[in-house]
Amino acid sequence: MAERQDTLSPSRRGFLTGGLMGAAALAATGMAHAGESEEVITEIQDWNRYPGDGVDARPYGQPSQFEAHVVRKNVPWLTSDSISSVNFTPLHELDGIITPNGLCFERHHGGIAEIDPTAHRLMINGLVERPLVFTMADLKRFPRENRIYFLECAANSGMEWRGSQLNGCQFTHGMVHCVAYTGVRLKHLLEEAGVKTEGKWLLAEGADASAMTRSIPMEKALDDCMVAFAMNGEALRPEQGYPIRLVVPGWEGNMWIKWLRRLEVGDQPWEQREETSKYTDLLANGKARRFTWVMDVKSVITNPSPQAPVTHGKGPMVLSGLAWSGNGAISRVDVSVDGGRNWHTARIDGPSLPMALHRFYHEFDWDGSELFLQSRAIDDKGFVQPTKEQLRAVRGPNSIYHNNGIQTWHVGTDGVIENVEIS
Amino acid sequence: MSRFLKLGFAASLLLGTAAAAIGGQAAAEAPAGGKLGIGRLATPEEVAAWDIDVRPDGQGLPEGRGTAAEGMAVYDENCASCHGDFGEAIDRWPVLAGGQGTLEDERPEKTIGSYWPYLSTVYDYVRRAMPFGNARSLSDDDVYALTAYLLYLNDIVDDEDFELSKENFTSIKLPNVDNFIDDDRESEPHYADKSEPCMSDCKPGKAEITMHAAVLDVTPENADDKDAPQGGID
């Protein structure tokens, strides 16, 4: 057995390392030489002859090694240090509306806190009848709910305010993810502590080295916020706040405090660093908007896109993308292939849930000429995704946050795609 | 069946013992008394250990004091390696001082003096999260002194003997406080206009490229780090 593995491994390794090249060659064979036989069919392949790994080899399953390029990526020049930084979800490699746990973008300010859940506590204090401490076991005795929500960083697309910068939707739009959360309603925890009538605000605090804090109005806290301990059916990932995080549906990701350890009830906002010096939107006149919590209606074409060029030549093409709104559900997505001159209503496929990602498709016949791809989302409150020009006209180029402008991808006649701005 | 029950009972006894051990003395205190009776009362010492937030009205400020001159020593030892000798910052670490009058510029510089609305935010943030890599290591007096020094670096106080304390803290106003407005995005023309968006012949002529991302070439794996552009996610 061992001997046979040894004899096999070189050729197998050779194939694996040549994976990408191999795939390209196969695609070329398939396209260019109709009528010729392919060796992947006529030759018996290793995986068709020799058994693979047994059930003990992968106790926690991982994606195929041919998917090793599907990873989160950092943009090193953005920040001084990867400990207080961000990486981006590879949206162009994903489909449907659910983001796999290991690919949800990360943004943290003091690195990933690694917390033993038996040593984790959630405290509620401030203007309450009873300041309380909950263990993880306590939290799981409250009624549970499952909800699918997107989480978008307010700075998603923030690098594009001055014009096209980054070639790939991973970098222009990858600070968004969407998972199914399991947890308890914040309302139930606050009721247990008994919020006093003058308690109009809530301060949420993390247990990480940045002790991240945000003020949240009580109305939102009691409406739909959750304290989540699971994502997509399993415990939260450490980088997403294990053992618990706050879920603030439709609102900017910075408020979804990870490693949540404390909730304080107060009668006014705390004006913390992340709601004054950051996450306020500077306008051209020098004024700055504060408490801009809702994430606006937005969409992006994920395929094709700069990291996922068109390789099949002219003929049938599938455009695919994501749309979302912090105001509710997406009612419609339009796409344009001529830079916004003419629009076609795309097909939304899969669940359409409020404050969740929506997946859209548009199938058409490409004649091989250059294209200017755009998508425009409309939510069920009637908000229409604006153009970047419209946003800049009102806000100037220095807002950093809340850039939900329509994205343009230029498709060359060779299928290569670039992030552009157009007339 | 009976055997299962016995096992279950034994297990719950064990779990109960473990829970009591983890909860310690606090768990033995009076039940919380909420609707469901889940959780336990927080002790005053526990609340004091975690509740260190400070508000603009001074709620949460601890006893203490420190001068700008004292703050300079704390700053040089703990802060200057990232924020620079005068708050001007090294690499992409945050700039802390200067920038007054730049908010309407092409490249605004948002610092404590030019942008931050409240001094309490400085005290709160430094005490909870700084110095980076060694949070919660400064004394309350150190944080008062540092905050005083940051006022000095921003020309908000001009006397290095200026002493900041719990008593005079709320008398200090930051210059940009009145330039913050509430969220009025819904009044922007593109949102206020709820008419059906155009579907055909919406713009004249063929689209022309006005800007290429490839010109900047700052996408990871292509980018030359030396030419990295200014700006970022803040």
XYZ file of C-alpha atoms in Angstrom:
657
model
C 0.000 0.000 0.000
C 2.674 2.449 1.082
C 4.789 1.418 -1.883
C 1.993 2.094 -4.295
C 1.366 5.523 -2.795
C 5.054 6.324 -3.247
C 5.045 5.374 -6.898
C 1.937 7.379 -7.481
C 2.692 10.542 -5.667
C 5.106 12.222 -8.108
C 2.695 12.164 -11.014
C -0.148 13.162 -8.744
C 1.838 16.054 -7.328
C 2.822 17.068 -10.811
C -0.781 17.241 -11.821
C -1.752 19.149 -8.703
C 0.900 21.825 -9.003
C 0.067 22.209 -12.659
C -3.599 22.493 -11.768
C -4.285 25.920 -13.140
C -2.264 25.427 -16.294
C -3.890 22.062 -16.724
C -7.343 23.509 -16.453
C -6.532 26.184 -18.997
C -5.106 23.597 -21.389
C -8.173 21.414 -21.010
C -10.461 24.347 -21.626
C -8.479 25.239 -24.726
C -8.671 21.653 -25.994
C -12.395 21.600 -25.409
C -12.926 24.869 -27.197
C -10.532 24.711 -30.106
C -10.511 21.130 -31.245
C -14.047 19.853 -31.426
C -13.989 16.318 -32.768
C -10.677 15.421 -31.114
C -10.715 13.072 -28.145
C -9.617 14.321 -24.733
C -7.215 12.286 -22.627
C -9.131 13.093 -19.439
C -11.841 10.909 -20.944
C -9.930 8.314 -22.973
C -7.218 7.685 -20.329
C -8.135 6.177 -16.976
C -7.363 8.775 -14.335
C -5.676 8.073 -10.955
C -8.774 9.052 -9.005
C -10.800 6.629 -11.062
C -8.504 3.690 -10.272
C -7.045 4.166 -6.773
C -9.065 4.740 -3.632
C -8.709 8.090 -1.964
C -8.508 9.157 1.671
C -10.701 7.431 4.227
C -13.168 9.072 6.560
C -10.563 9.656 9.276
C -8.310 11.763 7.044
C -10.389 14.956 7.199
C -12.293 15.221 10.489
C -13.034 18.865 9.710
C -13.478 19.052 5.945
C -11.650 21.610 3.847
C -12.245 22.787 0.287
C -10.561 20.918 -2.564
C -6.888 21.743 -2.964
C -7.781 23.019 -6.428
C -9.667 25.834 -4.661
C -6.624 26.943 -2.669
C -6.657 30.336 -4.396
C -10.111 31.107 -2.971
C -9.020 33.022 0.096
C -9.456 36.331 1.872
C -6.834 38.900 0.896
C -5.348 41.914 2.596
C -4.437 45.172 0.823
C -1.167 45.873 2.645
C -0.882 49.563 1.780
C -4.230 50.360 3.402
C -3.142 50.002 7.007
C 0.012 50.164 9.116
C -0.233 46.732 10.637
C -2.178 43.557 9.924
C -3.266 43.443 13.584
C -5.478 46.465 13.061
C -6.538 45.891 9.502
C -8.981 44.295 7.098
C -9.092 41.517 4.554
C -11.606 40.980 1.784
C -14.093 38.267 0.826
C -13.397 36.747 -2.635
C -16.878 37.549 -3.950
C -15.912 36.584 -7.515
C -15.364 32.965 -6.421
C -18.680 32.564 -4.600
C -22.267 31.969 -5.600
C -25.668 31.964 -3.929
C -26.281 34.261 -0.967
C -24.441 32.538 1.905
C -20.766 33.304 2.563
C -18.705 30.347 3.828
C -17.497 30.992 7.369
C -13.809 30.850 6.463
C -14.217 33.476 3.727
C -16.123 36.145 5.658
C -13.984 39.285 5.542
C -12.214 40.272 8.750
C -11.879 43.700 10.266
C -10.482 43.990 13.728
C -8.617 46.657 15.646
C -6.555 44.658 18.121
C -6.086 41.306 16.432
C -8.190 38.169 16.885
C -9.128 37.562 20.517
C -8.881 33.860 21.347
C -11.392 33.406 24.133
C -12.133 30.274 26.153
C -15.940 30.261 26.281
C -15.915 29.002 29.877
C -14.013 32.194 30.770
C -16.351 34.466 28.817
C -19.072 36.533 30.497
C -21.670 38.959 29.200
C -22.477 41.793 31.616
C -25.462 44.145 31.444
C -25.095 47.253 33.562
C -26.047 50.921 33.691
C -29.669 52.090 33.811
C -31.171 48.667 34.583
C -33.108 47.268 37.514
C -30.581 44.444 37.960
C -27.008 44.492 36.651
C -26.534 40.932 35.415
C -23.763 38.556 34.389
C -24.452 35.719 31.969
C -22.298 32.707 31.178
C -22.415 31.093 27.739
C -24.613 28.366 29.258
C -26.986 31.050 30.583
C -27.332 32.624 27.123
C -28.366 29.311 25.606
C -31.348 29.134 27.990
C -33.007 32.118 26.284
C -35.310 31.489 23.292
C -33.201 31.130 20.120
C -33.696 32.462 16.623
C -32.102 31.869 13.216
C -31.765 34.822 10.845
C -29.848 35.445 7.623
C -28.289 38.913 7.411
C -25.591 40.648 5.421
C -22.829 42.462 7.284
C -21.115 45.262 5.390
C -18.289 47.457 6.606
C -19.234 51.131 6.223
C -15.876 51.602 4.451
C -16.649 48.975 1.793
C -15.815 50.608 -1.586
C -14.293 53.479 0.406
C -11.102 53.408 -1.655
C -13.122 54.228 -4.786
C -14.400 57.680 -3.763
C -11.748 59.430 -5.872
C -12.126 57.097 -8.807
C -11.336 53.541 -9.798
C -8.421 52.146 -7.805
C -8.595 48.405 -7.285
C -8.998 45.772 -9.951
C -11.358 43.225 -8.509
C -14.699 43.071 -6.731
C -12.900 41.296 -3.875
C -11.155 44.592 -3.148
C -13.798 47.081 -4.257
C -16.771 45.298 -2.634
C -15.377 42.447 -0.516
C -16.089 43.942 2.903
C -19.502 42.290 2.904
C -20.643 38.828 3.892
C -23.921 37.099 4.594
C -24.452 34.181 6.954
C -27.223 32.526 8.958
C -26.923 33.534 12.616
C -28.192 31.561 15.571
C -28.587 33.437 18.801
C -30.921 35.139 21.207
C -32.758 38.407 20.812
C -31.100 41.277 22.603
C -34.590 42.298 23.732
C -34.860 39.188 25.914
C -31.529 39.834 27.627
C -32.405 43.478 28.280
C -35.816 42.505 29.631
C -34.128 40.157 32.051
C -32.046 43.060 33.397
C -35.007 45.454 33.303
C -34.231 48.633 31.323
C -35.177 51.781 33.230
C -37.479 54.238 31.429
C -34.695 56.788 30.895
C -32.520 54.128 29.202
C -32.496 55.273 25.555
C -29.036 54.124 24.452
C -26.951 51.010 24.687
C -23.162 50.775 24.710
C -21.854 47.475 23.357
C -18.276 46.533 24.243
C -15.928 43.808 23.038
C -13.447 41.809 25.092
C -10.595 42.114 22.558
C -7.431 44.213 22.911
C -9.186 47.217 21.348
C -12.169 46.886 23.740
C -14.268 48.010 20.756
C -17.314 50.075 21.691
C -20.318 51.554 19.886
C -23.463 53.374 21.041
C -26.700 51.889 19.717
C -30.130 53.509 20.095
C -32.416 51.470 22.347
C -35.143 51.395 19.695
C -32.888 49.371 17.369
C -31.596 47.209 20.228
C -35.145 46.205 21.149
C -36.264 45.817 17.536
C -34.175 43.187 15.766
C -30.678 43.002 17.310
C -29.369 39.600 18.358
C -26.545 38.185 20.405
C -25.289 35.413 18.113
C -23.174 32.437 19.057
C -23.364 30.511 15.784
C -22.919 31.294 12.092
C -24.004 28.923 9.352
C -24.809 26.289 11.954
C -21.477 26.145 13.776
C -19.863 28.207 16.502
C -18.705 31.675 15.426
C -15.195 31.739 14.047
C -12.649 33.437 16.363
C -12.143 36.219 13.824
C -15.917 36.822 13.782
C -16.222 37.243 17.541
C -16.232 33.765 19.131
C -17.894 33.027 21.444
C -20.532 35.777 20.878
C -21.068 38.825 18.715
C -23.751 41.458 18.363
C -25.931 41.333 15.241
C -27.300 44.735 14.169
C -29.281 43.951 10.983
C -28.828 46.328 8.061
C -26.491 48.653 9.985
C -22.771 49.245 9.479
C -20.533 46.340 10.434
C -18.493 48.268 13.003
C -21.542 48.224 15.301
C -21.728 44.410 15.274
C -19.406 44.202 18.292
C -17.380 40.987 18.270
C -16.233 39.129 21.407
C -19.172 40.920 23.075
C -18.679 41.130 26.835
C -20.710 44.106 28.052
C -23.901 46.016 27.343
C -24.442 49.255 29.237
C -27.755 51.105 29.258
C -27.580 54.903 29.318
C -29.605 58.029 28.595
C -27.318 59.466 25.881
C -24.692 58.240 23.389
C -21.137 57.758 24.613
C -19.445 59.413 21.587
C -16.788 56.729 21.363
C -13.806 56.848 19.000
C -15.570 54.693 16.403
C -18.590 57.028 16.223
C -16.779 60.374 16.242
C -13.263 60.320 14.785
C -14.178 57.287 12.630
C -17.454 56.263 10.988
C -18.518 59.873 10.557
C -18.846 61.077 6.979
C -16.965 64.257 6.091
C -18.724 66.357 3.455
C -17.205 68.817 1.005
C -18.341 71.802 3.119
C -16.367 70.627 6.141
C -19.438 69.386 8.014
C -19.554 65.713 8.948
C -22.532 63.429 9.267
C -22.673 61.331 12.386
C -24.733 58.277 13.351
C -25.002 57.175 9.702
C -25.931 53.657 10.678
C -27.980 52.209 7.801
C -26.130 50.568 4.905
C -27.662 51.899 1.691
C -29.016 49.924 -1.261
C -26.103 48.516 -3.261
C -25.110 45.903 -5.814
C -22.114 44.647 -7.758
C -21.540 42.258 -10.646
C -19.250 39.557 -9.266
C -18.892 37.561 -12.491
C -17.417 38.438 -14.806
C -15.175 40.946 -13.021
C -11.455 41.856 -13.120
C -10.366 38.749 -11.184
C -12.786 36.563 -13.168
C -12.372 37.485 -16.844
C -14.409 36.042 -19.710
C -12.528 33.008 -21.069
C -15.194 31.436 -23.270
C -15.310 33.888 -26.147
C -18.498 35.141 -27.699
C -21.818 33.408 -27.264
C -23.962 32.666 -24.220
C -22.754 34.520 -21.108
C -24.031 34.545 -17.536
C -23.723 37.768 -15.564
C -23.979 37.148 -11.839
C -23.953 39.488 -8.897
C -25.038 40.461 -5.412
C -27.478 43.102 -4.189
C -28.398 44.184 -0.679
C -29.980 46.966 1.349
C -30.006 47.851 5.023
C -33.520 49.213 4.524
C -35.110 45.866 3.703
C -35.321 43.398 0.845
C -34.214 43.991 -2.748
C -37.200 44.359 -5.040
C -35.335 44.586 -8.350
C -31.887 44.629 -9.919
C -31.254 46.102 -13.361
C -28.100 45.449 -15.358
C -26.561 47.338 -18.236
C -23.942 46.139 -20.712
C -23.508 49.557 -22.372
C -22.532 51.712 -19.420
C -26.006 52.718 -18.250
C -27.512 53.684 -21.633
C -29.979 50.795 -21.549
C -31.022 48.570 -18.651
C -32.420 45.035 -18.425
C -34.102 43.666 -15.321
C -32.041 40.809 -13.916
C -33.376 37.578 -12.442
C -33.145 37.316 -8.648
C -32.664 33.670 -7.730
C -32.826 32.099 -4.294
C -34.214 33.542 -1.064
C -35.168 37.232 -0.984
C -34.848 38.189 2.670
C -34.736 41.645 4.268
C -31.217 42.842 5.060
C -29.667 39.796 3.392
C -27.632 39.402 0.218
C -29.635 38.699 -2.925
C -28.168 36.768 -5.870
C -29.027 37.966 -9.371
C -28.305 36.632 -12.849
C -28.607 38.008 -16.334
C -28.095 35.680 -19.279
C -27.314 37.143 -22.691
C -25.520 36.461 -25.961
C -22.138 38.230 -26.143
C -21.204 39.342 -29.661
C -17.536 39.750 -28.659
C -17.544 43.544 -28.646
C -16.449 45.645 -25.666
C -18.919 45.988 -22.798
C -19.448 48.354 -19.895
C -21.146 46.263 -17.213
C -23.178 47.914 -14.472
C -25.819 46.835 -11.963
C -28.417 48.982 -10.185
C -30.377 47.721 -7.187
C -33.752 48.980 -5.958
C -34.996 48.086 -2.467
C -38.511 47.550 -1.199
C -38.555 51.021 0.391
C -38.092 52.497 -3.092
C -34.453 53.558 -2.744
C -32.519 53.300 -6.015
C -28.760 52.691 -5.999
C -27.180 56.011 -7.096
C -24.247 56.596 -9.416
C -20.861 57.542 -8.004
C -21.230 60.943 -9.700
C -24.485 61.581 -7.833
C -22.841 60.699 -4.521
C -19.780 62.845 -5.161
C -21.941 65.782 -6.249
C -23.574 65.857 -2.822
C -20.788 64.628 -0.551
C -17.458 65.369 -2.225
C -14.641 62.785 -2.340
C -13.682 62.567 1.367
C -16.573 60.758 3.041
C -14.685 57.410 3.096
C -17.816 55.578 4.240
C -21.129 54.629 2.618
C -20.002 54.526 -1.006
C -22.810 52.537 -2.629
C -22.360 53.976 -6.122
C -22.914 51.949 -9.276
C -19.759 50.026 -10.270
C -18.547 49.804 -13.879
C -16.498 46.917 -15.294
C -15.017 47.304 -18.764
C -14.939 44.052 -20.745
C -12.405 44.144 -23.571
C -12.844 42.179 -26.790
C -10.270 39.748 -25.348
C -12.449 39.160 -22.279
C -10.063 40.993 -19.944
C -11.902 43.131 -17.406
C -10.963 46.353 -15.713
C -12.441 48.613 -13.037
C -13.182 51.900 -14.817
C -15.158 55.097 -14.543
C -16.982 56.256 -17.649
C -18.709 59.245 -19.157
C -34.715 3.537 31.183
C -34.064 3.655 34.909
C -30.369 3.252 34.263
C -30.442 6.217 31.900
C -32.151 8.321 34.526
C -29.538 7.427 37.113
C -26.745 8.302 34.722
C -28.447 11.545 33.859
C -28.841 12.407 37.520
C -25.188 11.647 38.202
C -24.159 13.802 35.247
C -26.244 16.741 36.413
C -24.732 16.450 39.882
C -21.285 16.626 38.339
C -22.258 19.560 36.122
C -23.765 21.356 39.105
C -20.539 20.970 41.038
C -18.527 22.248 38.108
C -20.819 25.241 37.607
C -20.579 26.194 41.264
C -16.806 25.956 41.099
C -16.618 28.190 38.014
C -19.146 30.684 39.334
C -17.348 30.868 42.650
C -18.731 32.945 45.450
C -20.785 35.183 43.209
C -22.960 32.286 42.100
C -24.023 31.758 45.686
C -25.530 35.238 45.881
C -29.227 36.046 45.610
C -30.915 35.019 42.333
C -31.039 37.731 39.712
C -34.796 38.108 39.944
C -35.466 38.786 36.250
C -38.428 37.417 34.328
C -36.718 34.108 33.566
C -34.303 34.124 36.499
C -31.316 33.483 34.202
C -27.887 34.877 35.082
C -26.730 36.354 38.345
C -26.312 39.843 39.773
C -23.072 41.569 38.841
C -21.024 42.647 41.849
C -20.013 46.322 42.187
C -16.354 45.265 41.827
C -17.109 43.493 38.541
C -18.983 46.483 37.131
C -16.123 48.781 38.176
C -13.560 46.485 36.529
C -15.221 46.612 33.120
C -17.212 49.853 33.078
C -14.480 52.364 32.262
C -16.304 54.336 29.572
C -16.304 58.124 29.701
C -18.969 60.376 28.183
C -18.755 64.007 27.000
C -20.655 65.139 30.104
C -17.880 63.677 32.249
C -19.775 60.608 33.413
C -17.234 57.867 34.003
C -14.188 60.103 34.569
C -12.012 58.676 37.347
C -10.322 60.705 40.060
C -6.931 61.955 38.920
C -4.865 64.652 37.246
C -1.812 65.241 35.111
C 0.011 68.089 33.353
C 0.963 68.462 29.703
C 4.643 68.312 30.679
C 4.089 65.035 32.508
C 2.139 63.815 29.503
C 5.089 64.490 27.197
C 7.190 61.966 29.122
C 4.415 59.365 28.948
C 3.895 60.135 25.261
C 7.574 59.889 24.295
C 7.859 56.514 25.982
C 4.562 54.939 24.874
C 3.176 56.736 21.839
C 5.822 58.498 19.736
C 7.081 55.316 18.041
C 3.821 55.168 16.027
C 2.289 58.645 16.322
C 5.548 60.608 15.868
C 7.246 63.080 18.185
C 4.615 65.754 17.615
C 1.552 63.650 16.787
C 2.367 63.867 13.075
C 2.387 60.025 12.797
C 4.796 57.537 11.296
C 3.772 55.469 8.245
C 0.005 55.018 8.268
C -0.550 55.241 12.013
C -3.114 57.868 12.960
C -2.105 61.538 12.923
C -3.031 63.062 16.289
C -2.210 66.747 15.933
C -2.425 69.541 13.384
C -4.757 69.716 10.409
C -6.829 72.633 11.716
C -8.597 74.351 8.851
C -8.095 71.487 6.365
C -11.532 69.824 6.483
C -12.671 71.483 3.256
C -9.357 70.815 1.511
C -8.635 68.321 -1.240
C -6.799 66.202 1.358
C -8.285 66.919 4.791
C -6.278 65.941 7.851
C -8.576 64.665 10.582
C -6.915 64.920 14.002
C -7.996 65.408 17.599
C -7.611 69.152 17.146
C -9.053 69.462 13.667
C -11.874 66.908 13.704
C -12.706 65.117 16.962
C -15.795 66.622 18.622
C -15.214 65.586 22.244
C -12.197 65.401 24.532
C -13.846 62.590 26.535
C -13.295 60.327 23.517
C -9.527 60.810 23.842
C -9.528 59.862 27.515
C -11.877 56.913 26.979
C -10.013 55.502 23.982
C -6.498 55.879 25.343
C -7.530 54.273 28.623
C -9.264 51.283 26.978
C -7.056 50.560 23.975
C -3.694 52.342 24.119
C -0.782 51.970 23.924
C -1.311 49.611 21.011
C -0.063 46.190 22.095
C -0.247 46.945 25.829
C -3.783 48.157 26.515
C -4.886 49.077 30.059
C -1.266 49.554 31.185
C -1.412 53.320 31.880
C -2.585 54.789 35.184
C -5.574 57.135 35.297
C -3.175 60.001 36.076
C -1.034 59.029 33.059
C -4.113 59.238 30.838
C -5.000 62.686 32.198
C -1.414 63.804 31.535
C -1.423 62.329 28.011
C -4.755 63.948 27.218
C -3.366 67.287 28.450
C -0.306 66.827 26.228
C -2.479 66.055 23.198
C -4.337 69.328 23.843
C -0.933 71.020 23.949
C 0.227 69.396 20.694
C -2.988 70.651 19.093
C -2.531 74.216 20.383
C -5.752 73.986 22.367
C -3.783 74.747 25.518
C -0.477 76.631 25.280
C 0.956 76.143 28.768
C 2.995 73.006 29.373
C 2.102 73.288 33.053
C -1.584 73.057 32.189
C -3.088 70.403 34.444
C -6.093 68.358 33.344
C -8.178 66.710 36.055
C -11.603 65.252 36.681
C -12.610 68.672 37.981
C -11.756 70.835 34.938
C -12.136 68.190 32.206
C -15.582 69.168 30.894
C -14.587 72.834 30.633
C -12.390 71.983 27.624
C -14.226 72.176 24.277
C -12.729 70.879 21.037
C -12.968 73.353 18.141
C -14.810 71.142 15.635
C -17.705 70.085 17.886
C -20.322 72.175 16.088
C -19.547 70.758 12.650
C -21.273 67.412 13.146
C -24.754 66.996 11.719
C -27.286 64.193 11.895
C -27.761 61.664 9.120
C -29.684 63.378 6.305
C -28.885 60.979 3.478
C -32.569 60.496 2.681
C -32.836 64.152 1.637
C -30.135 63.756 -1.028
C -31.661 64.263 -4.505
C -30.967 60.697 -5.681
C -32.799 59.255 -2.665
C -35.548 61.874 -2.388
C -36.509 61.210 -6.026
C -38.674 58.091 -5.848
C -39.637 58.049 -9.537
C -38.987 54.945 -11.649
C -35.392 54.874 -12.892
C -34.736 55.216 -16.627
C -34.579 51.921 -18.557
C -33.650 52.895 -22.128
C -31.658 55.594 -23.956
C -30.755 57.015 -20.544
C -27.556 58.759 -21.621
C -26.446 60.135 -24.994
C -23.590 58.666 -26.999
C -21.321 55.748 -26.328
C -19.670 55.317 -22.929
C -16.068 56.559 -22.832
C -13.542 55.572 -20.181
C -12.543 58.517 -17.974
C -10.443 56.604 -15.435
C -8.664 53.235 -15.335
C -7.832 51.275 -12.176
C -4.906 49.741 -14.096
C -3.207 53.138 -14.312
C -2.819 53.246 -10.547
C -2.025 49.551 -10.386
C -2.408 49.267 -6.626
C -4.256 45.968 -6.611
C -2.434 43.425 -4.423
C -0.111 41.127 -6.357
C 0.417 43.804 -9.003
C 1.182 46.725 -6.750
C 4.547 48.159 -5.985
C 4.249 48.961 -2.291
C 6.453 52.054 -2.593
C 3.930 53.726 -4.839
C 0.969 52.933 -2.650
C -1.567 55.754 -2.757
C -2.646 57.846 0.201
C -5.974 57.221 1.813
C -7.596 54.066 2.979
C -10.322 52.565 5.055
C -9.634 54.840 8.027
